[in-house]
mmCIF file of C-alpha atoms and ligand atoms in Angstrom:
data_model
loop_
_atom_site.group_PDB
_atom_site.id
_atom_site.type_symbol
_atom_site.label_atom_id
_atom_site.label_comp_id
_atom_site.label_asym_id
_atom_site.label_seq_id
_atom_site.Cartn_x
_atom_site.Cartn_y
_atom_site.Cartn_z
ATOM 1 C CA MET A 1 0.157 0.554 -0.011
ATOM 2 C CA SER A 2 1.334 3.164 -1.265
ATOM 3 C CA SER A 3 2.144 5.646 1.891
ATOM 4 C CA ARG A 4 0.431 9.419 2.625
ATOM 5 C CA THR A 5 2.626 11.917 3.664
ATOM 6 C CA GLU A 6 1.272 15.487 4.423
ATOM 7 C CA ILE A 7 3.026 18.763 3.482
ATOM 8 C CA ALA A 8 2.361 19.803 6.804
ATOM 9 C CA SER A 9 4.635 17.693 8.000
ATOM 10 C CA LEU A 10 7.496 18.594 5.941
ATOM 11 C CA GLY A 11 7.261 22.191 6.388
ATOM 12 C CA GLU A 12 8.003 24.539 3.280
ATOM 13 C CA PHE A 13 11.657 24.190 3.863
ATOM 14 C CA GLY A 14 11.400 20.741 4.405
ATOM 15 C CA LEU A 15 9.213 20.300 1.571
ATOM 16 C CA ILE A 16 11.961 22.028 -1.049
ATOM 17 C CA ASP A 17 14.472 20.562 0.573
ATOM 18 C CA HIS A 18 12.860 16.819 0.179
ATOM 19 C CA LEU A 19 11.611 17.569 -3.388
ATOM 20 C CA THR A 20 15.115 19.193 -4.719
ATOM 21 C CA ARG A 21 16.900 16.515 -2.668
ATOM 22 C CA ASN A 22 18.661 14.383 -5.529
ATOM 23 C CA ASN A 23 18.974 17.359 -7.853
ATOM 24 C CA GLU A 24 21.921 17.469 -9.896
ATOM 25 C CA THR A 25 23.430 19.958 -12.272
ATOM 26 C CA HIS A 26 25.023 19.523 -14.718
ATOM 27 C CA HIS A 27 26.361 22.898 -16.831
ATOM 28 C CA ALA A 28 29.630 23.991 -16.033
ATOM 29 C CA SER A 29 27.551 27.383 -16.273
ATOM 30 C CA THR A 30 25.989 26.536 -13.597
ATOM 31 C CA VAL A 31 27.594 28.544 -11.029
ATOM 32 C CA LEU A 32 25.054 28.045 -7.595
ATOM 33 C CA SER A 33 22.209 26.406 -7.845
ATOM 34 C CA ILE A 34 18.943 25.723 -5.412
ATOM 35 C CA GLY A 35 19.396 27.119 -1.456
ATOM 36 C CA ASP A 36 19.704 30.205 -1.618
ATOM 37 C CA ASP A 37 17.530 33.482 -2.314
ATOM 38 C CA ALA A 38 18.745 33.287 -6.336
ATOM 39 C CA ALA A 39 21.174 30.692 -7.950
ATOM 40 C CA VAL A 40 24.893 31.736 -10.231
ATOM 41 C CA LEU A 41 25.000 31.577 -13.974
ATOM 42 C CA ASP A 42 27.683 31.771 -15.169
ATOM 43 C CA HIS A 43 28.457 32.725 -19.952
ATOM 44 C CA PHE A 44 32.005 33.741 -20.166
ATOM 45 C CA GLY A 45 33.017 34.943 -17.032
ATOM 46 C CA LYS A 46 30.284 37.536 -16.528
ATOM 47 C CA GLN A 47 28.232 35.915 -13.889
ATOM 48 C CA ILE A 48 23.873 36.601 -13.253
ATOM 49 C CA VAL A 49 21.700 35.803 -10.503
ATOM 50 C CA VAL A 50 18.236 34.205 -11.107
ATOM 51 C CA THR A 51 14.976 34.549 -9.027
ATOM 52 C CA THR A 52 11.867 33.405 -8.739
ATOM 53 C CA ASP A 53 8.391 33.940 -6.826
ATOM 54 C CA LEU A 54 5.073 33.333 -6.313
ATOM 55 C CA LEU A 55 2.033 35.432 -4.836
ATOM 56 C CA ILE A 56 -1.561 34.215 -4.914
ATOM 57 C CA GLU A 57 -3.946 36.322 -3.148
ATOM 58 C CA GLY A 58 -5.273 35.070 -0.321
ATOM 59 C CA VAL A 59 -2.284 33.929 0.195
ATOM 60 C CA HIS A 60 0.395 36.143 -0.066
ATOM 61 C CA PHE A 61 -2.503 39.568 0.109
ATOM 62 C CA ASP A 62 -5.700 40.491 0.092
ATOM 63 C CA MET A 63 -6.893 42.129 -2.228
ATOM 64 C CA MET A 64 -9.729 43.880 0.077
ATOM 65 C CA TYR A 65 -6.796 46.094 1.016
ATOM 66 C CA THR A 66 -4.702 45.845 -1.605
ATOM 67 C CA PRO A 67 -4.184 48.747 -3.975
ATOM 68 C CA LEU A 68 -3.480 46.895 -7.357
ATOM 69 C CA ARG A 69 -0.421 49.559 -7.687
ATOM 70 C CA HIS A 70 0.600 48.758 -4.560
ATOM 71 C CA LEU A 71 0.884 44.906 -5.843
ATOM 72 C CA GLY A 72 2.569 45.830 -8.415
ATOM 73 C CA TYR A 73 4.995 47.790 -7.530
ATOM 74 C CA LYS A 74 5.669 44.520 -4.500
ATOM 75 C CA SER A 75 5.835 42.247 -6.963
ATOM 76 C CA VAL A 76 8.584 43.281 -8.607
ATOM 77 C CA VAL A 77 10.777 44.342 -5.098
ATOM 78 C CA VAL A 78 10.291 41.114 -3.747
ATOM 79 C CA ASN A 79 12.007 39.851 -6.161
ATOM 80 C CA LEU A 80 14.637 42.632 -6.637
ATOM 81 C CA SER A 81 14.979 42.165 -2.779
ATOM 82 C CA ASP A 82 16.410 38.512 -3.871
ATOM 83 C CA VAL A 83 19.016 39.867 -6.224
ATOM 84 C CA CYS A 84 20.078 42.341 -3.918
ATOM 85 C CA ALA A 85 20.932 39.846 -1.411
ATOM 86 C CA MET A 86 23.273 37.619 -3.517
ATOM 87 C CA ASN A 87 24.443 41.446 -3.461
ATOM 88 C CA ALA A 88 24.023 41.938 -6.855
ATOM 89 C CA THR A 89 22.514 43.969 -9.343
ATOM 90 C CA PRO A 90 18.805 44.042 -10.697
ATOM 91 C CA ALA A 91 18.919 44.264 -14.051
ATOM 92 C CA GLN A 92 16.121 42.645 -15.698
ATOM 93 C CA VAL A 93 13.009 40.960 -14.717
ATOM 94 C CA THR A 94 9.965 38.842 -16.121
ATOM 95 C CA LEU A 95 6.438 38.689 -14.896
ATOM 96 C CA SER A 96 3.500 36.755 -15.038
ATOM 97 C CA VAL A 97 0.058 36.580 -14.492
ATOM 98 C CA GLY A 98 -2.771 34.374 -14.322
ATOM 99 C CA ILE A 99 -6.139 36.641 -13.803
ATOM 100 C CA SER A 100 -9.952 36.537 -13.800
ATOM 101 C CA ASN A 101 -12.674 38.174 -15.559
ATOM 102 C CA ARG A 102 -13.529 39.926 -12.745
ATOM 103 C CA PHE A 103 -11.151 42.150 -13.241
ATOM 104 C CA SER A 104 -10.827 45.028 -15.632
ATOM 105 C CA VAL A 105 -8.139 46.481 -17.955
ATOM 106 C CA GLU A 106 -8.453 49.532 -16.851
ATOM 107 C CA ALA A 107 -7.332 47.263 -13.173
ATOM 108 C CA LEU A 108 -4.798 45.476 -14.360
ATOM 109 C CA GLU A 109 -3.690 48.958 -16.010
ATOM 110 C CA GLU A 110 -3.223 50.074 -12.398
ATOM 111 C CA PHE A 111 -1.416 47.043 -11.521
ATOM 112 C CA TYR A 112 1.491 47.712 -14.386
ATOM 113 C CA GLU A 113 1.784 51.367 -13.604
ATOM 114 C CA GLY A 114 3.112 49.687 -10.296
ATOM 115 C CA VAL A 115 4.977 47.233 -11.874
ATOM 116 C CA TYR A 116 6.278 49.668 -14.216
ATOM 117 C CA ALA A 117 7.291 52.523 -11.348
ATOM 118 C CA ALA A 118 9.187 49.623 -9.519
ATOM 119 C CA CYS A 119 11.354 48.904 -13.196
ATOM 120 C CA GLU A 120 11.806 52.669 -12.982
ATOM 121 C CA LYS A 121 13.250 53.044 -10.106
ATOM 122 C CA TYR A 122 15.285 50.938 -9.556
ATOM 123 C CA ASN A 123 16.383 50.643 -13.153
ATOM 124 C CA VAL A 124 15.290 47.520 -14.410
ATOM 125 C CA ASP A 125 13.995 46.032 -17.822
ATOM 126 C CA LEU A 126 10.224 43.501 -17.744
ATOM 127 C CA VAL A 127 11.253 41.620 -21.013
ATOM 128 C CA GLY A 128 8.542 39.157 -20.593
ATOM 129 C CA GLY A 129 6.112 37.033 -18.838
ATOM 130 C CA ASP A 130 2.766 35.063 -20.093
ATOM 131 C CA THR A 131 -0.664 35.651 -18.972
ATOM 132 C CA SER A 132 -3.299 33.507 -18.490
ATOM 133 C CA THR A 133 -7.205 33.130 -16.665
ATOM 134 C CA SER A 134 -7.052 31.688 -13.506
ATOM 135 C CA ASP A 135 -10.487 30.678 -11.609
ATOM 136 C CA LYS A 136 -8.627 30.733 -8.291
ATOM 137 C CA GLY A 137 -7.940 34.628 -7.560
ATOM 138 C CA PHE A 138 -4.425 36.891 -8.609
ATOM 139 C CA ILE A 139 -1.705 35.068 -9.311
ATOM 140 C CA ILE A 140 1.756 36.727 -10.108
ATOM 141 C CA SER A 141 4.978 35.541 -10.596
ATOM 142 C CA VAL A 142 8.062 37.122 -11.259
ATOM 143 C CA THR A 143 11.347 35.702 -12.608
ATOM 144 C CA ALA A 144 14.144 38.684 -12.085
ATOM 145 C CA ILE A 145 17.776 38.817 -13.299
ATOM 146 C CA GLY A 146 20.861 40.821 -11.924
ATOM 147 C CA GLU A 147 24.432 41.007 -12.762
ATOM 148 C CA VAL A 148 27.904 40.491 -10.356
ATOM 149 C CA ALA A 149 31.117 41.027 -10.828
ATOM 150 C CA PRO A 150 32.502 37.529 -10.591
ATOM 151 C CA ASP A 151 32.755 35.550 -7.875
ATOM 152 C CA ARG A 152 31.271 38.883 -5.066
ATOM 153 C CA PHE A 153 28.008 37.076 -5.545
ATOM 154 C CA VAL A 154 27.243 36.541 -1.320
ATOM 155 C CA LYS A 155 25.734 33.192 -0.007
ATOM 156 C CA ARG A 156 24.143 32.361 2.801
ATOM 157 C CA ASP A 157 27.083 30.427 3.761
ATOM 158 C CA GLY A 158 30.126 32.277 4.335
ATOM 159 C CA ALA A 159 29.784 33.427 8.032
ATOM 160 C CA LYS A 160 32.392 32.728 10.866
ATOM 161 C CA LYS A 161 33.623 33.037 14.163
ATOM 162 C CA GLY A 162 33.770 36.626 15.380
ATOM 163 C CA ASP A 163 31.793 38.150 12.416
ATOM 164 C CA LEU A 164 29.239 41.351 12.712
ATOM 165 C CA VAL A 165 25.711 40.083 12.462
ATOM 166 C CA CYS A 166 24.400 43.497 11.159
ATOM 167 C CA VAL A 167 20.849 44.500 9.688
ATOM 168 C CA SER A 168 19.536 47.466 7.215
ATOM 169 C CA GLY A 169 16.369 49.436 8.438
ATOM 170 C CA ASN A 170 14.702 48.323 10.765
ATOM 171 C CA LEU A 171 12.271 45.091 10.852
ATOM 172 C CA GLY A 172 8.802 44.325 11.748
ATOM 173 C CA SER A 173 6.354 46.967 10.833
ATOM 174 C CA ALA A 174 5.281 45.481 7.581
ATOM 175 C CA TYR A 175 3.622 42.276 10.539
ATOM 176 C CA LEU A 176 2.248 45.283 12.375
ATOM 177 C CA GLY A 177 0.339 46.938 8.992
ATOM 178 C CA LEU A 178 -0.366 43.196 8.345
ATOM 179 C CA LEU A 179 -2.029 43.133 12.046
ATOM 180 C CA LEU A 180 -3.883 46.763 11.521
ATOM 181 C CA MET A 181 -5.822 46.111 8.347
ATOM 182 C CA GLU A 182 -6.722 42.288 9.102
ATOM 183 C CA ARG A 183 -7.699 44.227 12.246
ATOM 184 C CA GLU A 184 -9.386 47.004 10.286
ATOM 185 C CA LYS A 185 -11.168 44.746 6.955
ATOM 186 C CA LYS A 186 -12.677 43.131 10.453
ATOM 187 C CA ILE A 187 -13.828 46.282 11.940
ATOM 188 C CA PHE A 188 -16.075 47.491 8.267
ATOM 189 C CA LEU A 189 -17.420 43.358 7.881
ATOM 190 C CA GLU A 190 -19.131 43.511 10.516
ATOM 191 C CA SER A 191 -19.954 47.566 10.154
ATOM 192 C CA PRO A 192 -19.720 48.962 6.862
ATOM 193 C CA ALA A 193 -20.256 52.074 7.265
ATOM 194 C CA VAL A 194 -17.353 53.072 9.971
ATOM 195 C CA GLN A 195 -14.980 54.484 8.385
ATOM 196 C CA PRO A 196 -11.062 53.387 8.989
ATOM 197 C CA ASP A 197 -9.089 55.728 10.114
ATOM 198 C CA LEU A 198 -5.178 55.110 9.076
ATOM 199 C CA GLU A 199 -3.920 58.554 8.210
ATOM 200 C CA SER A 200 -2.240 58.019 11.842
ATOM 201 C CA GLN A 201 -0.422 54.684 10.811
ATOM 202 C CA LYS A 202 1.326 55.709 7.867
ATOM 203 C CA TYR A 203 4.249 54.147 8.311
ATOM 204 C CA ILE A 204 3.260 50.435 9.057
ATOM 205 C CA LEU A 205 1.714 50.232 6.063
ATOM 206 C CA GLN A 206 3.860 51.604 3.796
ATOM 207 C CA ARG A 207 6.153 49.157 5.277
ATOM 208 C CA LEU A 208 3.805 46.621 4.446
ATOM 209 C CA LEU A 209 2.304 47.744 0.812
ATOM 210 C CA LYS A 210 5.268 49.472 -0.485
ATOM 211 C CA PRO A 211 8.172 47.727 0.732
ATOM 212 C CA GLU A 212 11.414 48.373 -1.586
ATOM 213 C CA ALA A 213 14.346 46.488 -2.273
ATOM 214 C CA ARG A 214 17.844 47.398 -0.377
ATOM 215 C CA LYS A 215 19.974 47.808 -3.343
ATOM 216 C CA ASP A 216 20.663 51.281 -1.325
ATOM 217 C CA ILE A 217 23.024 49.352 0.276
ATOM 218 C CA ILE A 218 24.977 46.905 -1.859
ATOM 219 C CA ASP A 219 25.970 49.935 -3.720
ATOM 220 C CA PHE A 220 26.851 50.873 -0.795
ATOM 221 C CA LEU A 221 28.989 47.664 0.486
ATOM 222 C CA GLU A 222 30.310 47.986 -2.874
ATOM 223 C CA GLU A 223 31.709 51.792 -2.598
ATOM 224 C CA LYS A 224 32.809 51.050 0.878
ATOM 225 C CA GLU A 225 35.005 47.679 -0.330
ATOM 226 C CA ILE A 226 32.872 45.527 1.404
ATOM 227 C CA ILE A 227 31.959 42.094 0.018
ATOM 228 C CA PRO A 228 29.788 40.817 3.119
ATOM 229 C CA THR A 229 30.601 36.775 4.997
ATOM 230 C CA SER A 230 27.528 36.503 4.102
ATOM 231 C CA MET A 231 24.154 37.689 2.945
ATOM 232 C CA ILE A 232 20.106 36.753 3.791
ATOM 233 C CA ASP A 233 17.286 39.095 2.868
ATOM 234 C CA VAL A 234 14.405 39.648 6.154
ATOM 235 C CA SER A 235 11.711 37.561 4.541
ATOM 236 C CA ASP A 236 10.311 35.869 7.224
ATOM 237 C CA GLY A 237 11.199 36.930 9.726
ATOM 238 C CA LEU A 238 14.538 37.852 11.632
ATOM 239 C CA SER A 239 14.563 34.672 13.590
ATOM 240 C CA SER A 240 13.993 32.600 10.854
ATOM 241 C CA ASP A 241 16.044 34.575 8.494
ATOM 242 C CA MET A 242 18.969 34.201 10.918
ATOM 243 C CA LEU A 243 18.708 30.962 11.398
ATOM 244 C CA HIS A 244 19.211 30.228 7.171
ATOM 245 C CA ILE A 245 22.425 32.017 8.126
ATOM 246 C CA CYS A 246 23.178 29.982 10.926
ATOM 247 C CA ARG A 247 22.905 26.371 10.078
ATOM 248 C CA ARG A 248 24.016 27.137 6.107
ATOM 249 C CA SER A 249 27.393 28.545 7.709
ATOM 250 C CA CYS A 250 27.889 25.285 10.617
ATOM 251 C CA VAL A 251 28.183 28.548 13.112
ATOM 252 C CA GLY A 252 25.718 30.112 15.940
ATOM 253 C CA CYS A 253 24.996 33.332 16.989
ATOM 254 C CA VAL A 254 24.188 35.612 19.968
ATOM 255 C CA LEU A 255 22.206 38.465 19.443
ATOM 256 C CA TYR A 256 21.179 41.770 21.069
ATOM 257 C CA GLU A 257 17.908 42.585 21.783
ATOM 258 C CA GLU A 258 18.660 45.695 22.475
ATOM 259 C CA LYS A 259 20.109 46.392 18.973
ATOM 260 C CA ILE A 260 17.324 45.114 16.957
ATOM 261 C CA PRO A 261 15.901 48.031 15.317
ATOM 262 C CA VAL A 262 12.141 48.961 15.865
ATOM 263 C CA ALA A 263 10.473 52.008 14.012
ATOM 264 C CA GLU A 264 8.898 54.362 16.845
ATOM 265 C CA GLU A 265 5.920 54.396 14.875
ATOM 266 C CA ALA A 266 6.330 49.913 14.723
ATOM 267 C CA ARG A 267 6.878 50.476 18.273
ATOM 268 C CA GLN A 268 3.922 52.425 19.785
ATOM 269 C CA PHE A 269 2.090 50.165 17.683
ATOM 270 C CA ALA A 270 2.542 47.686 19.438
ATOM 271 C CA PHE A 271 2.088 48.623 22.469
ATOM 272 C CA LYS A 272 -1.602 50.094 21.294
ATOM 273 C CA LEU A 273 -1.556 45.877 20.570
ATOM 274 C CA SER A 274 0.369 44.797 23.525
ATOM 275 C CA LEU A 275 2.651 43.253 21.681
ATOM 276 C CA ASP A 276 6.246 43.096 22.163
ATOM 277 C CA PRO A 277 7.726 45.245 19.437
ATOM 278 C CA THR A 278 10.390 42.097 19.553
ATOM 279 C CA ALA A 279 8.817 39.817 18.436
ATOM 280 C CA CYS A 280 7.363 41.199 16.019
ATOM 281 C CA ALA A 281 11.266 42.094 14.984
ATOM 282 C CA LEU A 282 11.814 38.564 15.578
ATOM 283 C CA SER A 283 8.850 36.575 14.073
ATOM 284 C CA GLY A 284 7.799 39.468 11.411
ATOM 285 C CA GLY A 285 7.896 38.718 8.059
ATOM 286 C CA GLU A 286 8.428 41.039 4.889
ATOM 287 C CA ASP A 287 10.532 43.556 5.439
ATOM 288 C CA TYR A 288 12.768 42.977 2.705
ATOM 289 C CA GLU A 289 15.726 44.757 4.524
ATOM 290 C CA LEU A 290 19.442 42.963 4.065
ATOM 291 C CA LEU A 291 21.059 40.311 7.070
ATOM 292 C CA PHE A 292 24.738 39.798 6.821
ATOM 293 C CA THR A 293 27.822 39.793 8.364
ATOM 294 C CA ILE A 294 30.722 41.276 7.368
ATOM 295 C CA LYS A 295 34.346 40.866 9.516
ATOM 296 C CA GLN A 296 35.116 42.304 12.155
ATOM 297 C CA GLU A 297 38.233 44.994 10.300
ATOM 298 C CA ASP A 298 34.657 46.247 8.579
ATOM 299 C CA TYR A 299 33.515 47.767 11.453
ATOM 300 C CA ASP A 300 34.501 50.801 10.618
ATOM 301 C CA LYS A 301 33.745 51.111 7.730
ATOM 302 C CA ILE A 302 30.231 51.101 8.544
ATOM 303 C CA VAL A 303 29.234 52.237 11.889
ATOM 304 C CA LEU A 304 28.080 55.811 10.295
ATOM 305 C CA ASN A 305 25.744 54.562 7.881
ATOM 306 C CA GLU A 306 22.335 55.267 10.749
ATOM 307 C CA GLN A 307 21.177 52.653 7.622
ATOM 308 C CA ILE A 308 23.272 49.688 9.136
ATOM 309 C CA SER A 309 22.754 48.123 12.835
ATOM 310 C CA VAL A 310 25.467 46.272 13.977
ATOM 311 C CA ILE A 311 22.636 43.747 16.246
ATOM 312 C CA GLY A 312 25.229 40.655 16.857
ATOM 313 C CA TYR A 313 28.631 38.737 16.186
ATOM 314 C CA ILE A 314 28.957 34.684 15.133
ATOM 315 C CA THR A 315 29.975 31.563 17.426
ATOM 316 C CA ASP A 316 30.844 28.188 17.034
ATOM 317 C CA VAL A 317 28.832 26.051 15.545
ATOM 318 C CA ASP A 318 28.140 24.559 19.237
ATOM 319 C CA GLU A 319 27.333 27.232 21.412
ATOM 320 C CA GLY A 320 23.992 27.780 19.996
ATOM 321 C CA GLU A 321 22.042 30.874 18.435
ATOM 322 C CA HIS A 322 20.746 32.808 21.244
ATOM 323 C CA ILE A 323 19.484 35.807 21.783
ATOM 324 C CA ILE A 324 20.047 39.155 25.071
ATOM 325 C CA THR A 325 17.123 39.802 26.521
ATOM 326 C CA ARG A 326 17.835 43.696 27.979
ATOM 327 C CA SER A 327 16.983 42.521 31.316
ATOM 328 C CA GLY A 328 19.959 40.308 30.647
ATOM 329 C CA ASN A 329 18.373 36.724 29.409
ATOM 330 C CA LYS A 330 20.046 34.474 27.239
ATOM 331 C CA HIS A 331 16.947 32.701 25.204
ATOM 332 C CA ALA A 332 17.079 30.583 21.364
ATOM 333 C CA ILE A 333 16.972 32.186 18.941
ATOM 334 C CA THR A 334 13.228 29.695 17.712
ATOM 335 C CA ALA A 335 12.164 29.608 13.961
ATOM 336 C CA GLN A 336 8.622 31.940 14.176
ATOM 337 C CA GLY A 337 8.846 33.262 10.822
ATOM 338 C CA TRP A 338 6.237 32.367 7.917
ATOM 339 C CA ASN A 339 5.432 28.984 7.367
ATOM 340 C CA ALA A 340 3.482 28.208 4.595
ATOM 341 C CA PHE A 341 1.969 25.085 5.492
ATOM 342 C CA LYS A 342 1.274 25.488 8.951
HETATM 343 P P1 LIG B 401 13.676 33.427 -0.346
HETATM 344 O O1 LIG B 401 12.475 33.114 0.904
HETATM 345 O O2 LIG B 401 14.874 33.736 -0.222
HETATM 346 O O3 LIG B 401 12.832 33.367 -2.240
HETATM 347 P P2 LIG B 401 12.809 30.049 -0.722
HETATM 348 O O4 LIG B 401 12.987 30.106 0.865
HETATM 349 O O5 LIG B 401 11.355 30.839 -1.339
HETATM 350 O O6 LIG B 401 13.784 31.288 -0.852
HETATM 351 O O7 LIG B 401 13.203 28.881 -1.494
HETATM 352 C C1 LIG B 401 14.979 28.637 -1.173
HETATM 353 C C2 LIG B 401 15.765 27.601 -1.915
HETATM 354 O O8 LIG B 401 14.725 26.960 -2.791
HETATM 355 C C3 LIG B 401 15.674 28.839 -3.546
HETATM 356 O O9 LIG B 401 17.453 28.464 -3.636
HETATM 357 C C4 LIG B 401 14.502 28.735 -4.117
HETATM 358 O O10 LIG B 401 14.571 28.883 -5.530
HETATM 359 C C5 LIG B 401 14.945 27.168 -4.547
HETATM 360 N N1 LIG B 401 13.133 26.260 -4.362
HETATM 361 C C6 LIG B 401 12.007 27.043 -4.012
HETATM 362 N N2 LIG B 401 10.808 26.182 -4.142
HETATM 363 C C7 LIG B 401 11.487 25.229 -5.328
HETATM 364 C C8 LIG B 401 10.428 24.457 -5.955
HETATM 365 N N3 LIG B 401 9.453 24.035 -5.673
HETATM 366 N N4 LIG B 401 11.404 23.685 -6.949
HETATM 367 C C9 LIG B 401 12.776 24.205 -7.002
HETATM 368 N N5 LIG B 401 13.895 24.403 -6.031
HETATM 369 C C10 LIG B 401 12.979 25.528 -5.479
HETATM 370 MG MG1 LIG B 402 15.181 35.698 0.659
#
């Protein structure tokens, strides 16, 4: 009798590992395959990175509170973020959509306005895609291609004991923006006459609906001649993505709660909901900041950049992954990021 294994028993990452466990590559041009933010391909000495993401209505976005223009922008940006996480420069995207006749041409034009706005902002070309009908809601798939100087790409697996752990921008805001939208949606569905007042929460909403890829950080690192020892973009929450770096690099880490950057607007809103802002930074997702490690000797080059926070350091693998709280307690870091199948 053939047995049936539930997807949920493996989880998203377990499932990917399982399905690709026997994956082999046969081309010399395949420099880096599955397992990082993007693959790296080498054509005649020029290296490019390739990454793809799927966005599905009802899973990744809710049409009730996601303006189409923002959705178009975000669909491109989340892929450019993966390109940046490889220390590469985005160059092209392809965009495929599954749509139903619920959408008008005007609505799709609005979506494309956002797509083109992102392409313009990040200087990337839209070079193709595919269009199909979908009776399961709006489906969006973007593939992004970026360029990197030979062997300057940065993987998740290069962190070494003593390296400093850095993160760009701030964390937790997008998750709090999501909680706000979910709360307002619930209120609206119960009493449609009540008009939501979202103006005061502009910042966290913007972080949810219109994220940015940290190309500016990649440019800064290049200007300062820093090649991070490892890097990932924070899409699943700091805990989950820090653990990816540690597991891949066979190292442990110590993070300091007080060093984790959280925007004041996010902190205020977390308190309003009786949530711990640090928990939102650790377990929320979709901030699309860059999490990377650098050699200690590079510290002086980044210390003046207000967009980069040093939040901890890398340890031996035996020491595990920990966070030191403000009160001085030590806790194990656990993966509480999004698990798509739970
Ligand atoms: P990210 O969060 O940076 O987009 P993911 O966690 O989605 O990365 O994916 C991790 C790695 O697994 C990537 O190298 C990705 O290309 C690969 N991957 C994800 N899904 C599949 C799949 N169905 N088949 C093959 N490779 C996959
Ligand atoms: Mg990524």
